[in-house]
Amino acid sequence: MAVHIPPSRPRTPPHGVRGPAPHPVRRRAGLRVLIGTDTYPPDVNGAAYFTARLARGLSQRGVDVHVLCPSPDGPPQVVRCDGVVEHRLRSMSSLVHESVRLPLPPGVGGHLDRLLSRLRPDVVHVQNHFIAGRMLLRAARSRDVPVLATNHFMPENLFDYLKVPAPLRRGMSAFAWHDFCRVLGAVDHMTTPTRTAARLLLDKGFEQPVEAVSCGIDLGRFRPLGDEARDELRALLGIPDRPTIAFVGRLDAEKHIDDLISALPMVRPDDAQLVIAGVGAQRQRLARLAESEGVAGRVRFLGFVPNDDLPSAYRAADVFAIAGTAELQSIATLEAMASGLPIVAANAMALPHLVQAGHNGYLYPPGDTPALAAHLSRILTAPTARRDRMGRASRTMAAVHDHENSVARFEGIYRELARAHAGR
């Protein structure tokens, strides 16, 4: 439940958020954390969902959590939601993505100084090095507040949004990583979701140690159901009762969903269908591709699936497929695994951490649609007992990514940083 907190002053400052009373907030006996991010729900992406789940999880553990993020509709506001206080900065449309807004920098620096003075957080946790994250890091450093950063960044995930020409991408990537290392090299502790993502940072010139902490998933929400329940869910979702391949995520270029559609004519049984849950810039192009491949009747676009209904999208499927090549972890794949699905994934970035060939699924060379189709066919035509064994193996592998463990580790890092800072 969201509760809007009324402004404590007669008028809102021109470039800030309506905040608590102008006098300093009295310190709690417990831990207070200020999380800064440029993307937060209702934004639709993995980093936004992770940050919101982390904030709620910390609040449930008794941590006093504040989040600094862009306003979803422009004007600044302060909102309390699920025990978390959201300090929403004045924002504008990013123009490059329909669900992302940018905080307006003018005046934010002074506002952040006042906010830090009132909140006096024990730790600041930035989720990126863009506008809000960068400015909050700078403000925290000026007040000697310890800073943790978590990386969700890969330049390749931005190039299509920014319409960067292919010949310029290599140079732009090098510049982007240089900027990343320059800005976040000042933090006290760095985390990223997987060992692969940690090695990537070190390879790109980041000189501090990097700890791998899984984004985590809710094993209680994402869990297997029986065949009878699967049939009922297909009926509720309007999906024909056929062998079903699922993809859940943004419909954007770096996800390579076109590979899934191009592979479908080669998949057996020949009535297998692909169910795509999500929204994004590629929606119309993917629909045209399905038409040209002759499989439009076997590709189902569910559109945006509300978070409460998301477990049903996985449970209605027989196998989950992901073709992305820039995944630092892939929360969607972990949710599918927790739901008891075999996985077919591109052998790229962090996805090999989630698939053991023949155990819970298969990996295929990125872009090799015949290999993708062969692995999907192998699972869909396997005896039910074998497919169920693979699903149970996925569930077992997903269990180590329990969200409670991830939240506990982040709280532990905060306390370690706060103690080290207090002892200086």
Short mmCIF file of C-alpha atoms in Angstrom, two decimals:
data_model
loop_
_atom_site.label_atom_id
_atom_site.label_comp_id
_atom_site.label_asym_id
_atom_site.label_seq_id
_atom_site.Cartn_x
_atom_site.Cartn_y
_atom_site.Cartn_z
CA MET A 1 0.00 0.00 0.00
CA ALA A 2 1.34 3.43 -0.94
CA VAL A 3 0.78 6.46 1.28
CA HIS A 4 1.62 9.95 0.04
CA ILE A 5 3.40 12.02 2.67
CA PRO A 6 2.24 15.64 2.56
CA PRO A 7 4.88 18.34 2.21
CA SER A 8 6.10 19.78 5.48
CA ARG A 9 6.73 23.20 3.99
CA PRO A 10 4.29 25.63 2.37
CA ARG A 11 5.78 24.99 -1.06
CA THR A 12 8.01 22.45 -2.72
CA PRO A 13 11.55 23.55 -3.56
CA PRO A 14 11.90 24.09 -7.33
CA HIS A 15 14.36 21.23 -7.85
CA GLY A 16 13.89 18.58 -5.20
CA VAL A 17 11.35 16.39 -3.50
CA ARG A 18 8.89 17.14 -0.80
CA GLY A 19 10.71 15.74 2.17
CA PRO A 20 10.48 15.40 5.91
CA ALA A 21 10.44 18.43 8.17
CA PRO A 22 13.39 20.78 7.65
CA HIS A 23 14.87 19.97 11.08
CA PRO A 24 17.11 16.86 11.31
CA VAL A 25 15.41 13.50 11.63
CA ARG A 26 16.03 11.92 15.03
CA ARG A 27 18.29 8.91 14.65
CA ARG A 28 16.74 5.50 15.26
CA ALA A 29 18.45 2.91 17.39
CA GLY A 30 18.57 0.66 14.31
CA LEU A 31 20.15 0.87 10.88
CA ARG A 32 19.17 3.55 8.36
CA VAL A 33 20.02 3.12 4.67
CA LEU A 34 19.54 5.47 1.73
CA ILE A 35 19.40 3.67 -1.64
CA GLY A 36 19.95 5.73 -4.79
CA THR A 37 18.83 4.57 -8.22
CA ASP A 38 17.91 6.01 -11.62
CA THR A 39 15.36 3.24 -12.26
CA TYR A 40 12.67 2.04 -9.88
CA PRO A 41 9.11 0.73 -10.29
CA PRO A 42 6.97 1.44 -12.19
CA ASP A 43 10.02 1.15 -14.49
CA VAL A 44 10.07 -2.32 -16.08
CA ASN A 45 13.55 -3.84 -15.87
CA GLY A 46 15.54 -6.20 -13.68
CA ALA A 47 17.50 -3.51 -11.84
CA ALA A 48 14.30 -1.68 -10.85
CA TYR A 49 12.63 -4.86 -9.61
CA PHE A 50 15.74 -5.93 -7.70
CA THR A 51 16.04 -2.57 -5.94
CA ALA A 52 12.37 -2.56 -4.93
CA ARG A 53 12.53 -6.13 -3.59
CA LEU A 54 15.72 -5.32 -1.68
CA ALA A 55 14.17 -2.21 -0.13
CA ARG A 56 11.02 -4.07 0.95
CA GLY A 57 13.03 -7.02 2.26
CA LEU A 58 15.27 -4.76 4.32
CA SER A 59 12.26 -2.94 5.74
CA GLN A 60 10.72 -6.24 6.79
CA ARG A 61 13.95 -6.96 8.69
CA GLY A 62 13.59 -3.73 10.65
CA VAL A 63 15.94 -1.54 8.61
CA ASP A 64 14.85 2.08 8.11
CA VAL A 65 14.96 2.26 4.28
CA HIS A 66 14.81 5.36 2.10
CA VAL A 67 15.03 5.29 -1.70
CA LEU A 68 16.07 8.21 -3.90
CA CYS A 69 14.72 7.79 -7.45
CA PRO A 70 13.02 9.68 -10.30
CA SER A 71 9.36 10.60 -10.08
CA PRO A 72 7.23 8.39 -12.37
CA ASP A 73 5.19 11.32 -13.65
CA GLY A 74 7.34 14.44 -13.36
CA PRO A 75 6.60 16.36 -10.15
CA PRO A 76 8.67 15.63 -7.05
CA GLN A 77 7.01 13.74 -4.23
CA VAL A 78 7.66 11.66 -1.13
CA VAL A 79 5.78 8.38 -0.87
CA ARG A 80 5.75 5.69 1.78
CA CYS A 81 5.16 2.27 0.21
CA ASP A 82 5.44 -1.11 1.95
CA GLY A 83 7.42 0.45 4.78
CA VAL A 84 9.90 2.15 2.42
CA VAL A 85 10.09 5.95 2.06
CA GLU A 86 10.56 6.89 -1.60
CA HIS A 87 12.07 10.32 -2.25
CA ARG A 88 10.98 10.92 -5.84
CA LEU A 89 13.01 13.52 -7.74
CA ARG A 90 11.54 15.83 -10.36
CA SER A 91 11.93 14.03 -13.68
CA MET A 92 11.45 14.15 -17.42
CA SER A 93 10.95 11.51 -20.11
CA SER A 94 14.16 9.81 -21.19
CA LEU A 95 12.88 9.85 -24.81
CA VAL A 96 14.86 6.67 -25.54
CA HIS A 97 12.68 4.28 -23.52
CA GLU A 98 9.00 4.50 -22.74
CA SER A 99 9.26 3.29 -19.13
CA VAL A 100 12.34 5.22 -17.99
CA ARG A 101 12.44 8.79 -16.71
CA LEU A 102 15.47 10.93 -15.92
CA PRO A 103 15.89 13.06 -12.80
CA LEU A 104 16.53 16.71 -13.59
CA PRO A 105 19.99 17.62 -12.22
CA PRO A 106 19.60 21.39 -11.63
CA GLY A 107 19.19 21.95 -7.90
CA VAL A 108 19.44 18.29 -6.96
CA GLY A 109 22.89 18.68 -5.38
CA GLY A 110 21.63 21.12 -2.76
CA HIS A 111 18.56 18.99 -2.16
CA LEU A 112 20.70 15.90 -1.55
CA ASP A 113 22.83 17.78 0.96
CA ARG A 114 19.69 18.73 2.89
CA LEU A 115 18.28 15.20 2.63
CA LEU A 116 21.48 13.62 3.94
CA SER A 117 21.59 16.17 6.75
CA ARG A 118 18.04 15.25 7.81
CA LEU A 119 18.27 11.50 7.37
CA ARG A 120 21.87 10.99 8.52
CA PRO A 121 21.96 7.48 6.97
CA ASP A 122 24.44 4.92 8.25
CA VAL A 123 25.16 3.81 4.67
CA VAL A 124 24.33 4.93 1.13
CA HIS A 125 23.76 2.20 -1.49
CA VAL A 126 23.87 3.31 -5.14
CA GLN A 127 22.52 1.04 -7.88
CA ASN A 128 24.15 2.77 -10.84
CA HIS A 129 26.47 5.61 -11.79
CA PHE A 130 24.07 7.65 -13.87
CA ILE A 131 22.39 10.85 -12.71
CA ALA A 132 20.79 10.05 -9.34
CA GLY A 133 23.40 7.48 -8.36
CA ARG A 134 26.31 9.71 -9.35
CA MET A 135 25.01 12.77 -7.54
CA LEU A 136 24.12 10.82 -4.41
CA LEU A 137 27.59 9.26 -4.35
CA ARG A 138 29.15 12.70 -4.58
CA ALA A 139 26.95 14.07 -1.79
CA ALA A 140 27.63 11.06 0.45
CA ARG A 141 31.36 11.40 -0.08
CA SER A 142 31.24 15.08 0.87
CA ARG A 143 29.58 14.10 4.17
CA ASP A 144 31.84 11.11 4.82
CA VAL A 145 28.98 8.58 4.61
CA PRO A 146 30.14 5.06 3.61
CA VAL A 147 28.95 3.98 0.17
CA LEU A 148 28.12 0.56 -1.27
CA ALA A 149 27.51 0.17 -5.01
CA THR A 150 25.84 -2.67 -6.91
CA ASN A 151 26.48 -2.95 -10.63
CA HIS A 152 23.71 -3.81 -13.12
CA PHE A 153 25.44 -1.96 -15.98
CA MET A 154 26.56 -3.18 -19.39
CA PRO A 155 26.97 -0.60 -22.17
CA GLU A 156 25.62 -3.10 -24.72
CA ASN A 157 22.21 -2.91 -23.05
CA LEU A 158 22.00 0.81 -23.84
CA PHE A 159 23.28 1.05 -27.40
CA ASP A 160 20.02 0.17 -29.14
CA TYR A 161 18.06 2.65 -27.00
CA LEU A 162 20.58 5.39 -27.75
CA LYS A 163 20.74 4.47 -31.47
CA VAL A 164 24.54 4.23 -31.33
CA PRO A 165 25.83 3.29 -34.84
CA ALA A 166 27.62 -0.06 -34.95
CA PRO A 167 31.03 1.41 -35.97
CA LEU A 168 31.04 3.62 -32.86
CA ARG A 169 30.03 1.01 -30.30
CA ARG A 170 33.47 -0.33 -29.45
CA GLY A 171 34.79 3.15 -28.68
CA MET A 172 31.64 4.11 -26.80
CA SER A 173 31.89 0.93 -24.73
CA ALA A 174 35.48 1.69 -23.75
CA PHE A 175 34.52 5.24 -22.78
CA ALA A 176 31.51 4.04 -20.78
CA TRP A 177 33.60 1.55 -18.80
CA HIS A 178 36.27 4.20 -18.15
CA ASP A 179 33.58 6.50 -16.77
CA PHE A 180 32.15 3.66 -14.67
CA CYS A 181 35.54 2.92 -13.09
CA ARG A 182 36.27 6.59 -12.49
CA VAL A 183 32.96 7.28 -10.75
CA LEU A 184 32.45 4.06 -8.78
CA GLY A 185 36.11 3.62 -7.95
CA ALA A 186 35.37 5.90 -4.99
CA VAL A 187 32.95 3.52 -3.23
CA ASP A 188 33.78 1.55 -0.08
CA HIS A 189 32.39 -1.78 -1.33
CA MET A 190 31.20 -3.11 -4.70
CA THR A 191 28.82 -5.97 -5.40
CA THR A 192 27.43 -7.48 -8.58
CA PRO A 193 25.07 -10.44 -9.05
CA THR A 194 27.46 -13.19 -10.24
CA ARG A 195 31.11 -14.21 -10.38
CA THR A 196 31.02 -13.67 -14.15
CA ALA A 197 29.80 -10.10 -13.64
CA ALA A 198 32.54 -9.55 -11.02
CA ARG A 199 35.24 -10.77 -13.40
CA LEU A 200 33.85 -8.48 -16.08
CA LEU A 201 34.37 -5.43 -13.86
CA LEU A 202 37.96 -6.42 -13.08
CA ASP A 203 38.62 -7.04 -16.79
CA LYS A 204 37.30 -3.55 -17.57
CA GLY A 205 39.75 -1.88 -15.18
CA PHE A 206 37.85 -1.70 -11.91
CA GLU A 207 40.61 -1.90 -9.30
CA GLN A 208 38.73 -2.69 -6.08
CA PRO A 209 37.57 -6.12 -4.91
CA VAL A 210 34.09 -7.07 -6.13
CA GLU A 211 31.75 -9.35 -4.17
CA ALA A 212 29.18 -11.51 -5.97
CA VAL A 213 25.78 -11.28 -4.24
CA SER A 214 22.81 -12.80 -6.06
CA CYS A 215 19.83 -10.57 -6.79
CA GLY A 216 17.75 -13.37 -5.26
CA ILE A 217 14.23 -14.57 -5.92
CA ASP A 218 11.16 -15.31 -3.81
CA LEU A 219 11.06 -19.10 -3.65
CA GLY A 220 7.65 -18.99 -1.98
CA ARG A 221 6.01 -17.13 -4.86
CA PHE A 222 7.80 -18.96 -7.67
CA ARG A 223 7.27 -22.67 -7.14
CA PRO A 224 6.14 -25.65 -9.23
CA LEU A 225 2.55 -26.79 -9.64
CA GLY A 226 1.18 -30.02 -11.10
CA ASP A 227 0.03 -30.72 -14.65
CA GLU A 228 -3.63 -30.17 -13.75
CA ALA A 229 -2.88 -26.68 -12.42
CA ARG A 230 -0.83 -25.95 -15.57
CA ASP A 231 -3.83 -26.77 -17.76
CA GLU A 232 -6.04 -24.47 -15.69
CA LEU A 233 -3.55 -21.62 -15.91
CA ARG A 234 -3.34 -21.94 -19.69
CA ALA A 235 -7.09 -21.60 -19.86
CA LEU A 236 -7.03 -18.52 -17.61
CA LEU A 237 -4.30 -16.90 -19.72
CA GLY A 238 -6.10 -17.74 -22.98
CA ILE A 239 -3.26 -20.01 -24.12
CA PRO A 240 -4.08 -23.17 -26.11
CA ASP A 241 -3.26 -26.44 -24.36
CA ARG A 242 -0.12 -27.24 -26.38
CA PRO A 243 3.57 -27.81 -25.61
CA THR A 244 4.62 -24.37 -24.44
CA ILE A 245 7.91 -22.45 -24.48
CA ALA A 246 7.96 -19.34 -22.29
CA PHE A 247 9.98 -16.14 -22.34
CA VAL A 248 9.52 -13.44 -19.70
CA GLY A 249 11.25 -10.08 -19.99
CA ARG A 250 11.58 -6.86 -21.92
CA LEU A 251 10.93 -7.00 -25.65
CA ASP A 252 14.13 -5.17 -26.52
CA ALA A 253 16.93 -5.85 -28.96
CA GLU A 254 19.56 -7.17 -26.53
CA LYS A 255 17.19 -9.98 -25.50
CA HIS A 256 17.37 -11.50 -29.02
CA ILE A 257 13.79 -12.73 -28.90
CA ASP A 258 13.89 -12.88 -32.69
CA ASP A 259 16.07 -15.99 -32.28
CA LEU A 260 13.29 -17.70 -30.32
CA ILE A 261 10.76 -16.91 -33.05
CA SER A 262 13.12 -17.94 -35.86
CA ALA A 263 13.76 -21.26 -34.11
CA LEU A 264 10.07 -22.06 -33.65
CA PRO A 265 9.43 -23.52 -37.16
CA MET A 266 12.16 -26.09 -36.44
CA VAL A 267 10.84 -27.10 -33.00
CA ARG A 268 9.09 -30.40 -32.49
CA PRO A 269 6.33 -31.22 -31.87
CA ASP A 270 5.19 -28.96 -34.66
CA ASP A 271 2.29 -27.53 -32.67
CA ALA A 272 4.62 -26.13 -29.97
CA GLN A 273 3.91 -22.51 -29.10
CA LEU A 274 6.01 -19.62 -27.82
CA VAL A 275 4.44 -17.48 -25.09
CA ILE A 276 6.09 -14.08 -24.59
CA ALA A 277 5.31 -12.08 -21.44
CA GLY A 278 6.56 -8.51 -21.44
CA VAL A 279 6.57 -5.19 -23.25
CA GLY A 280 9.20 -3.28 -25.17
CA ALA A 281 10.29 -1.47 -28.29
CA GLN A 282 10.57 -4.64 -30.40
CA ARG A 283 6.94 -5.75 -30.05
CA GLN A 284 5.74 -4.87 -33.56
CA ARG A 285 8.92 -6.05 -35.25
CA LEU A 286 8.67 -9.41 -33.47
CA ALA A 287 5.03 -9.79 -34.54
CA ARG A 288 6.03 -9.14 -38.16
CA LEU A 289 8.83 -11.69 -37.85
CA ALA A 290 6.37 -14.30 -36.59
CA GLU A 291 4.21 -13.61 -39.64
CA SER A 292 7.13 -13.93 -42.05
CA GLU A 293 8.27 -17.18 -40.38
CA GLY A 294 4.76 -18.60 -40.74
CA VAL A 295 4.31 -19.09 -36.99
CA ALA A 296 2.10 -16.13 -36.07
CA GLY A 297 -0.58 -18.54 -34.84
CA ARG A 298 1.93 -20.20 -32.52
CA VAL A 299 3.41 -17.05 -30.94
CA ARG A 300 1.37 -15.53 -28.11
CA PHE A 301 2.17 -12.02 -26.85
CA LEU A 302 0.76 -11.63 -23.33
CA GLY A 303 1.92 -8.02 -23.00
CA PHE A 304 2.64 -6.63 -19.55
CA VAL A 305 1.98 -9.20 -16.84
CA PRO A 306 1.41 -7.67 -13.37
CA ASN A 307 3.85 -8.85 -10.74
CA ASP A 308 1.13 -10.70 -8.82
CA ASP A 309 0.29 -12.75 -11.93
CA LEU A 310 3.85 -13.42 -13.03
CA PRO A 311 4.16 -16.87 -11.38
CA SER A 312 1.26 -18.05 -13.54
CA ALA A 313 3.15 -17.17 -16.73
CA TYR A 314 5.94 -19.56 -15.76
CA ARG A 315 3.67 -22.31 -14.45
CA ALA A 316 1.73 -22.40 -17.72
CA ALA A 317 4.89 -23.42 -19.63
CA ASP A 318 6.84 -26.64 -20.20
CA VAL A 319 10.24 -25.04 -20.79
CA PHE A 320 11.80 -21.58 -20.46
CA ALA A 321 14.05 -20.15 -23.19
CA ILE A 322 16.34 -17.13 -23.08
CA ALA A 323 18.52 -15.90 -25.96
CA GLY A 324 20.04 -12.79 -24.35
CA THR A 325 23.79 -12.29 -24.55
CA ALA A 326 24.23 -9.49 -21.97
CA GLU A 327 22.74 -11.00 -18.81
CA LEU A 328 24.64 -10.25 -15.59
CA GLN A 329 22.38 -12.78 -13.88
CA SER A 330 18.82 -13.03 -15.31
CA ILE A 331 16.18 -12.85 -12.62
CA ALA A 332 13.60 -14.18 -15.09
CA THR A 333 15.61 -17.36 -15.65
CA LEU A 334 15.96 -17.86 -11.88
CA GLU A 335 12.20 -17.41 -11.45
CA ALA A 336 11.56 -19.98 -14.17
CA MET A 337 13.96 -22.40 -12.47
CA ALA A 338 12.24 -21.88 -9.11
CA SER A 339 8.95 -22.60 -10.89
CA GLY A 340 10.31 -26.00 -11.86
CA LEU A 341 11.03 -25.44 -15.56
CA PRO A 342 13.87 -26.87 -17.65
CA ILE A 343 15.97 -24.10 -19.23
CA VAL A 344 17.39 -23.57 -22.71
CA ALA A 345 19.75 -20.59 -22.70
CA ALA A 346 22.38 -18.89 -24.82
CA ASN A 347 25.89 -19.79 -23.71
CA ALA A 348 26.77 -16.18 -22.92
CA MET A 349 27.72 -14.00 -19.93
CA ALA A 350 26.19 -15.29 -16.67
CA LEU A 351 23.65 -17.72 -18.13
CA PRO A 352 26.02 -20.74 -17.97
CA HIS A 353 25.91 -20.36 -14.16
CA LEU A 354 22.24 -21.34 -14.32
CA VAL A 355 22.29 -24.32 -16.70
CA GLN A 356 23.96 -27.70 -16.35
CA ALA A 357 23.70 -29.49 -19.69
CA GLY A 358 21.41 -32.51 -19.49
CA HIS A 359 20.71 -31.86 -15.81
CA ASN A 360 18.32 -28.94 -15.77
CA GLY A 361 18.49 -27.87 -19.41
CA TYR A 362 20.85 -27.04 -22.27
CA LEU A 363 23.09 -24.23 -23.50
CA TYR A 364 23.42 -23.34 -27.18
CA PRO A 365 25.83 -21.07 -29.10
CA PRO A 366 24.32 -17.56 -29.28
CA GLY A 367 22.54 -17.00 -32.59
CA ASP A 368 22.55 -20.70 -33.53
CA THR A 369 18.81 -21.12 -34.02
CA PRO A 370 18.99 -24.75 -35.26
CA ALA A 371 20.81 -25.71 -32.04
CA LEU A 372 18.26 -23.74 -30.00
CA ALA A 373 15.41 -25.53 -31.77
CA ALA A 374 17.06 -28.94 -31.29
CA HIS A 375 17.40 -28.42 -27.52
CA LEU A 376 13.82 -27.18 -27.19
CA SER A 377 12.58 -30.18 -29.17
CA ARG A 378 14.63 -32.54 -27.03
CA ILE A 379 12.91 -31.27 -23.89
CA LEU A 380 9.40 -30.98 -25.30
CA THR A 381 9.46 -34.50 -26.76
CA ALA A 382 11.11 -36.09 -23.72
CA PRO A 383 9.08 -38.42 -21.48
CA THR A 384 7.22 -36.53 -18.79
CA ALA A 385 9.28 -38.18 -16.04
CA ARG A 386 12.53 -36.90 -17.57
CA ARG A 387 11.18 -33.38 -18.06
CA ASP A 388 9.97 -33.39 -14.45
CA ARG A 389 13.42 -34.48 -13.24
CA MET A 390 14.98 -31.57 -15.10
CA GLY A 391 12.41 -29.22 -13.56
CA ARG A 392 13.22 -30.48 -10.06
CA ALA A 393 16.92 -29.97 -10.77
CA SER A 394 16.18 -26.36 -11.78
CA ARG A 395 14.28 -25.82 -8.54
CA THR A 396 17.16 -27.22 -6.48
CA MET A 397 19.69 -25.01 -8.27
CA ALA A 398 17.49 -21.94 -7.79
CA ALA A 399 17.23 -22.55 -4.04
CA VAL A 400 20.71 -21.12 -3.42
CA HIS A 401 19.39 -17.80 -4.74
CA ASP A 402 16.77 -17.39 -2.00
CA HIS A 403 15.98 -13.69 -1.72
CA GLU A 404 16.13 -13.87 2.09
CA ASN A 405 19.80 -14.84 1.88
CA SER A 406 20.55 -11.95 -0.46
CA VAL A 407 18.79 -9.40 1.74
CA ALA A 408 20.59 -10.74 4.81
CA ARG A 409 23.96 -10.39 3.08
CA PHE A 410 23.26 -6.82 2.04
CA GLU A 411 22.22 -5.95 5.57
CA GLY A 412 25.45 -7.58 6.77
CA ILE A 413 27.50 -5.44 4.37
CA TYR A 414 25.75 -2.28 5.59
CA ARG A 415 26.53 -3.12 9.19
CA GLU A 416 30.15 -3.94 8.38
CA LEU A 417 30.58 -0.61 6.58
CA ALA A 418 28.86 1.31 9.38
CA ARG A 419 31.04 -0.33 12.05
CA ALA A 420 34.24 0.27 10.08
CA HIS A 421 33.26 3.89 9.55
CA ALA A 422 32.43 4.42 13.22
CA GLY A 423 35.78 2.91 14.24
CA ARG A 424 37.89 5.28 12.17
#
